[in-house]
Amino acid sequence: MPAGFWASNRSRSSPASARSRRMLSCHGLVPMWSVGRCRRASFRLLFFFQHASLSGFTSAVSHALLESFVSLFFPPHCTSCSTRVDAGLDFCLDCGDSIEFIHPPRCQVCSQPFDGMAGEFECPNCRGAAFHFECAVSVVRSRRVIRELIHRVKYSREIWITKTLGRILAKGLADSRFSGQQFDALVPVPLHPKRLREREFNQAAVLAAHLSKYSGIPVRDVLLRHRYTGTQTALDRAERRQNLRNAFSLRKNTPVTDQNLLLIDDVLTTGSTLDACAAVLLEKGAESVRALTLARG
């Protein structure tokens, strides 16, 4: 795992102390929910001064001093459990060790990992399936820490977590299935307007924005979800495909002809949502469609 992804062995602690840190911050005085507020405050402060037109804050030295000031009053914490970590780290050792990155052997189409297999293969879910996307790369399994963080983003509106998730998502661009591929745009999977009003943001669009900063690939929000499908958690692949029939369309005046597009979403379960989106893009003239998701359910 790359250096700087999570803390060293000195961050390891007992389950009991980990549980206690979930209730208190590193100082033992601040509730865990305050950590998110502190991080959001520090992001706002850095953003203001980085974009301010004041000459005193435009030099590299001033920015370094400002970041030191923010680190002093808002020290870095593990994104998951709020344990103190060194600067530049996203996770403590315990939380980092629980994240399962997907490597071969895995399905070359949907990234489903399998133990005991060798090389690339097609899983039973994809064998014989006529997906419209060429492949769907997922970076990690949707388990433990990752599943919890995704739920906190979607259902507790802790959007600050997406900065860390975006860094994890960016690792997927190095997947061999994308080798030599130049993408014209990142296309987030859309939410229905009703769901968007309830949640107030589209997590796929937020992740795509972070990925765009890391990769330089522009985001094009070209898809509309005009049929409310409700939650699909309990549906199998056939039921999901039926549920998603005619659910998506292309926005007016957003041509995608001859473009190589990368669909972005948070979790891939059966691939039905990505397939429905890819079908619309190909029908409207896209050259190719691939997909990248943070997690594989």
Coordinates of C-alpha atoms in Angstrom, one line a residue:
M1 CA 0.0 0.0 0.0
P2 CA 1.4 3.5 -0.9
A3 CA 3.2 5.4 1.8
G4 CA 1.1 8.0 3.5
F5 CA -2.2 6.1 3.1
W6 CA -2.5 5.3 6.7
A7 CA -0.5 5.5 9.9
S8 CA 2.4 3.5 11.1
N9 CA 2.4 0.8 13.8
R10 CA 2.7 3.3 16.5
S11 CA -1.0 4.2 15.8
R12 CA -2.2 0.7 16.6
S13 CA -4.3 0.5 19.7
S14 CA -6.6 -1.9 21.5
P15 CA -10.3 -2.3 20.6
A16 CA -11.3 -0.8 23.9
S17 CA -9.3 2.4 23.3
A18 CA -10.6 2.5 19.7
R19 CA -14.2 2.4 21.0
S20 CA -13.4 5.2 23.5
R21 CA -12.0 7.3 20.7
R22 CA -15.3 7.0 18.8
M23 CA -16.9 8.9 21.7
L24 CA -14.2 11.4 22.3
S25 CA -11.6 13.2 20.1
C26 CA -7.9 12.9 20.5
H27 CA -8.0 15.4 23.4
G28 CA -10.7 13.5 25.3
L29 CA -12.9 16.6 25.4
V30 CA -14.5 17.0 22.0
P31 CA -17.4 14.8 20.8
M32 CA -16.7 12.8 17.7
W33 CA -19.2 14.8 15.7
S34 CA -17.1 17.9 16.3
V35 CA -14.2 16.4 14.4
G36 CA -16.2 16.8 11.2
R37 CA -17.0 20.4 12.0
C38 CA -13.4 21.1 12.8
R39 CA -12.3 19.6 9.4
R40 CA -15.0 21.5 7.6
A41 CA -13.9 24.7 9.3
S42 CA -10.3 24.1 8.4
F43 CA -11.2 23.4 4.7
R44 CA -13.2 26.7 4.6
L45 CA -10.3 28.6 6.1
L46 CA -7.7 27.2 3.7
F47 CA -10.1 27.8 0.7
F48 CA -10.6 31.4 1.6
F49 CA -7.0 32.3 1.9
Q50 CA -6.0 30.3 -1.1
H51 CA -8.4 32.2 -3.2
A52 CA -8.1 35.6 -1.5
S53 CA -6.7 38.5 -3.5
L54 CA -4.5 39.7 -0.6
S55 CA -0.9 39.8 -1.5
G56 CA 0.2 38.8 2.0
F57 CA -1.4 35.4 1.5
T58 CA -0.4 34.6 -2.0
S59 CA 3.2 33.4 -1.5
A60 CA 4.1 29.8 -0.8
V61 CA 5.6 30.8 2.6
S62 CA 2.3 32.3 3.7
H63 CA 0.4 29.3 2.6
A64 CA 2.8 27.0 4.5
L65 CA 2.4 29.2 7.6
L66 CA -1.4 29.1 7.3
E67 CA -1.4 25.3 6.9
S68 CA 0.8 25.0 10.0
F69 CA -1.7 27.2 11.9
V70 CA -4.6 25.1 10.8
S71 CA -2.8 21.8 11.7
L72 CA -2.1 23.2 15.1
F73 CA -5.7 24.0 16.0
F74 CA -7.3 21.3 13.7
P75 CA -4.9 18.3 13.9
P76 CA -5.4 15.5 11.4
H77 CA -7.6 12.6 12.4
C78 CA -8.5 9.2 10.9
T79 CA -11.4 9.7 8.6
S80 CA -13.2 6.7 10.0
C81 CA -12.6 6.6 13.8
S82 CA -11.1 10.1 14.5
T83 CA -7.9 8.8 16.0
R84 CA -5.0 11.3 15.8
V85 CA -2.8 10.5 12.8
D86 CA 0.3 12.2 11.3
A87 CA -0.2 14.9 8.7
G88 CA -1.0 13.6 5.2
L89 CA -2.6 10.4 6.4
D90 CA -6.2 9.5 5.9
F91 CA -6.5 6.5 8.2
C92 CA -5.0 5.0 11.3
L93 CA -3.5 1.6 11.0
D94 CA -6.5 -0.3 12.3
C95 CA -9.0 1.3 9.9
G96 CA -6.5 1.2 7.0
D97 CA -5.9 -2.5 7.5
S98 CA -9.6 -3.2 7.3
I99 CA -9.9 -1.7 3.8
E100 CA -9.9 -4.4 1.1
F101 CA -8.4 -3.2 -2.2
I102 CA -9.4 -5.3 -5.2
H103 CA -6.6 -6.9 -7.1
P104 CA -6.5 -9.9 -9.4
P105 CA -7.9 -12.5 -9.4
R106 CA -11.1 -10.6 -10.2
C107 CA -13.7 -10.5 -12.9
Q108 CA -12.4 -8.4 -15.8
V109 CA -15.8 -7.0 -16.5
C110 CA -17.3 -6.1 -13.1
S111 CA -14.3 -6.4 -10.7
Q112 CA -15.9 -9.1 -8.6
P113 CA -13.0 -10.5 -6.6
F114 CA -12.6 -14.2 -6.0
D115 CA -10.3 -16.1 -3.7
G116 CA -8.5 -19.2 -5.0
M117 CA -8.8 -18.2 -8.7
A118 CA -5.9 -17.2 -10.9
G119 CA -5.7 -14.6 -13.6
E120 CA -8.5 -12.7 -15.3
F121 CA -11.9 -14.3 -15.9
E122 CA -15.6 -13.5 -16.2
C123 CA -17.8 -14.2 -13.1
P124 CA -21.2 -15.9 -13.3
N125 CA -22.8 -12.4 -13.0
C126 CA -21.2 -11.3 -16.3
R127 CA -20.8 -14.5 -18.3
G128 CA -23.3 -14.2 -21.1
A129 CA -24.5 -10.7 -20.0
A130 CA -24.5 -8.1 -22.8
F131 CA -23.4 -5.0 -20.8
H132 CA -23.1 -1.8 -22.7
F133 CA -20.0 -0.7 -20.8
E134 CA -16.7 -2.3 -21.7
C135 CA -15.6 -2.8 -18.1
A136 CA -16.4 -1.5 -14.6
V137 CA -13.4 -1.0 -12.3
S138 CA -14.1 -0.9 -8.6
V139 CA -11.2 0.0 -6.2
V140 CA -12.2 -1.5 -2.9
R141 CA -14.8 -3.9 -1.5
S142 CA -17.9 -2.3 0.1
R143 CA -17.1 -3.6 3.6
R144 CA -16.4 -2.4 7.1
V145 CA -14.8 1.1 7.0
I146 CA -15.6 1.8 3.4
R147 CA -19.3 0.8 3.7
E148 CA -19.6 2.9 6.9
L149 CA -18.0 6.0 5.3
I150 CA -20.2 5.7 2.2
H151 CA -23.3 5.5 4.5
R152 CA -22.1 8.5 6.5
V153 CA -21.8 10.5 3.3
K154 CA -25.1 9.5 1.8
Y155 CA -27.3 9.4 4.9
S156 CA -25.6 11.7 7.4
R157 CA -24.5 14.3 4.9
E158 CA -20.8 14.2 6.0
I159 CA -19.6 15.4 2.6
W160 CA -16.2 16.2 3.9
I161 CA -15.5 12.5 3.9
T162 CA -15.7 12.5 0.1
K163 CA -12.2 14.2 -0.1
T164 CA -10.7 11.0 1.3
L165 CA -12.9 8.7 -0.8
G166 CA -12.0 10.7 -3.9
R167 CA -8.3 10.0 -3.3
I168 CA -9.1 6.2 -3.0
L169 CA -11.3 6.4 -6.2
A170 CA -8.4 8.0 -8.1
K171 CA -6.3 4.9 -7.6
G172 CA -8.7 3.1 -10.0
L173 CA -7.4 5.2 -12.9
A174 CA -4.2 3.1 -12.7
D175 CA -6.1 -0.1 -13.4
S176 CA -4.7 -2.1 -16.3
R177 CA -8.1 -2.2 -17.9
F178 CA -7.8 1.5 -18.5
S179 CA -4.3 1.2 -19.9
G180 CA -3.7 3.5 -22.9
Q181 CA -7.3 4.9 -22.6
Q182 CA -7.8 8.7 -22.9
F183 CA -11.1 9.8 -21.5
D184 CA -12.9 12.8 -22.8
A185 CA -15.1 13.3 -19.7
L186 CA -16.2 11.9 -16.4
V187 CA -20.0 11.3 -16.3
P188 CA -21.5 10.9 -12.8
V189 CA -24.5 8.6 -12.5
P190 CA -27.4 11.0 -11.8
L191 CA -30.0 11.0 -9.0
H192 CA -33.7 11.5 -9.5
P193 CA -34.7 15.1 -8.6
K194 CA -36.8 13.7 -5.7
R195 CA -33.8 11.9 -4.3
L196 CA -31.6 14.9 -4.9
R197 CA -33.9 17.1 -3.0
E198 CA -33.9 14.7 -0.1
R199 CA -30.1 14.2 0.0
E200 CA -29.2 17.7 -1.2
F201 CA -26.3 16.5 -3.2
N202 CA -25.3 13.7 -5.6
Q203 CA -22.5 11.6 -4.1
A204 CA -21.4 10.4 -7.6
A205 CA -21.1 14.0 -8.8
V206 CA -19.1 15.0 -5.7
L207 CA -16.7 12.0 -6.2
A208 CA -16.4 12.9 -9.9
A209 CA -15.4 16.5 -9.0
H210 CA -12.6 15.2 -6.7
L211 CA -11.4 12.8 -9.4
S212 CA -11.4 15.6 -11.9
K213 CA -9.0 17.6 -9.7
Y214 CA -6.6 14.7 -9.4
S215 CA -6.8 13.6 -13.1
G216 CA -7.5 16.8 -15.1
I217 CA -10.4 15.0 -16.8
P218 CA -13.4 17.3 -17.0
V219 CA -16.8 16.4 -15.5
R220 CA -19.8 16.4 -17.8
D221 CA -23.2 16.1 -16.1
V222 CA -25.0 14.9 -19.2
L223 CA -27.4 12.3 -17.9
L224 CA -30.8 12.8 -16.4
R225 CA -32.7 10.3 -14.2
H226 CA -36.3 11.1 -15.0
R227 CA -38.0 8.1 -13.5
Y228 CA -38.0 7.5 -9.8
T229 CA -37.0 3.9 -9.1
G230 CA -36.7 4.0 -5.3
T231 CA -34.1 1.9 -3.5
Q232 CA -32.8 -1.2 -5.3
T233 CA -31.0 -2.7 -2.4
A234 CA -33.3 -5.8 -2.1
L235 CA -33.6 -6.4 -5.9
D236 CA -31.7 -8.9 -7.9
R237 CA -30.1 -8.2 -11.3
A238 CA -33.2 -9.0 -13.4
E239 CA -35.4 -6.9 -11.2
R240 CA -33.0 -4.0 -11.2
R241 CA -32.8 -4.0 -15.0
Q242 CA -36.6 -4.0 -15.3
N243 CA -36.8 -1.3 -12.7
L244 CA -34.3 0.9 -14.6
R245 CA -35.9 0.5 -18.0
N246 CA -36.2 4.0 -19.6
A247 CA -35.0 5.6 -16.4
F248 CA -32.2 7.7 -17.9
S249 CA -31.9 10.1 -20.8
L250 CA -29.4 12.6 -22.2
R251 CA -29.7 16.3 -21.4
K252 CA -30.6 18.5 -24.3
N253 CA -27.7 20.2 -26.1
T254 CA -25.1 18.0 -24.5
P255 CA -23.6 16.0 -27.4
V256 CA -21.4 13.0 -26.7
T257 CA -20.7 11.9 -30.2
D258 CA -17.4 10.1 -30.7
Q259 CA -16.4 10.6 -27.0
N260 CA -14.7 8.1 -24.8
L261 CA -16.6 8.4 -21.5
L262 CA -16.0 7.2 -17.9
L263 CA -19.1 6.7 -15.8
I264 CA -18.6 7.5 -12.1
D265 CA -20.6 6.0 -9.1
D266 CA -20.0 5.2 -5.5
V267 CA -20.9 1.5 -5.4
L268 CA -21.4 -1.3 -8.1
T269 CA -23.7 -4.1 -7.1
T270 CA -25.1 -5.8 -10.2
G271 CA -24.0 -3.3 -12.8
S272 CA -27.6 -2.6 -13.9
T273 CA -27.5 1.1 -13.2
L274 CA -24.2 1.6 -15.0
D275 CA -25.4 -0.5 -17.9
A276 CA -28.6 1.6 -18.3
C277 CA -26.5 4.8 -18.3
A278 CA -24.0 3.3 -20.8
A279 CA -26.8 2.3 -23.1
V280 CA -28.1 5.9 -23.3
L281 CA -24.6 7.3 -24.0
L282 CA -23.9 4.7 -26.7
E283 CA -27.3 5.3 -28.3
K284 CA -26.5 9.0 -28.5
G285 CA -23.2 8.4 -30.3
A286 CA -20.5 7.9 -27.7
E287 CA -17.4 6.0 -29.0
S288 CA -17.0 3.9 -25.8
V289 CA -18.2 3.8 -22.2
R290 CA -16.3 2.4 -19.2
A291 CA -17.1 2.8 -15.5
L292 CA -15.2 3.5 -12.3
T293 CA -16.7 3.1 -8.9
L294 CA -15.3 3.4 -5.4
A295 CA -16.6 0.1 -4.1
R296 CA -17.8 -3.3 -5.2
G297 CA -20.9 -4.5 -3.4

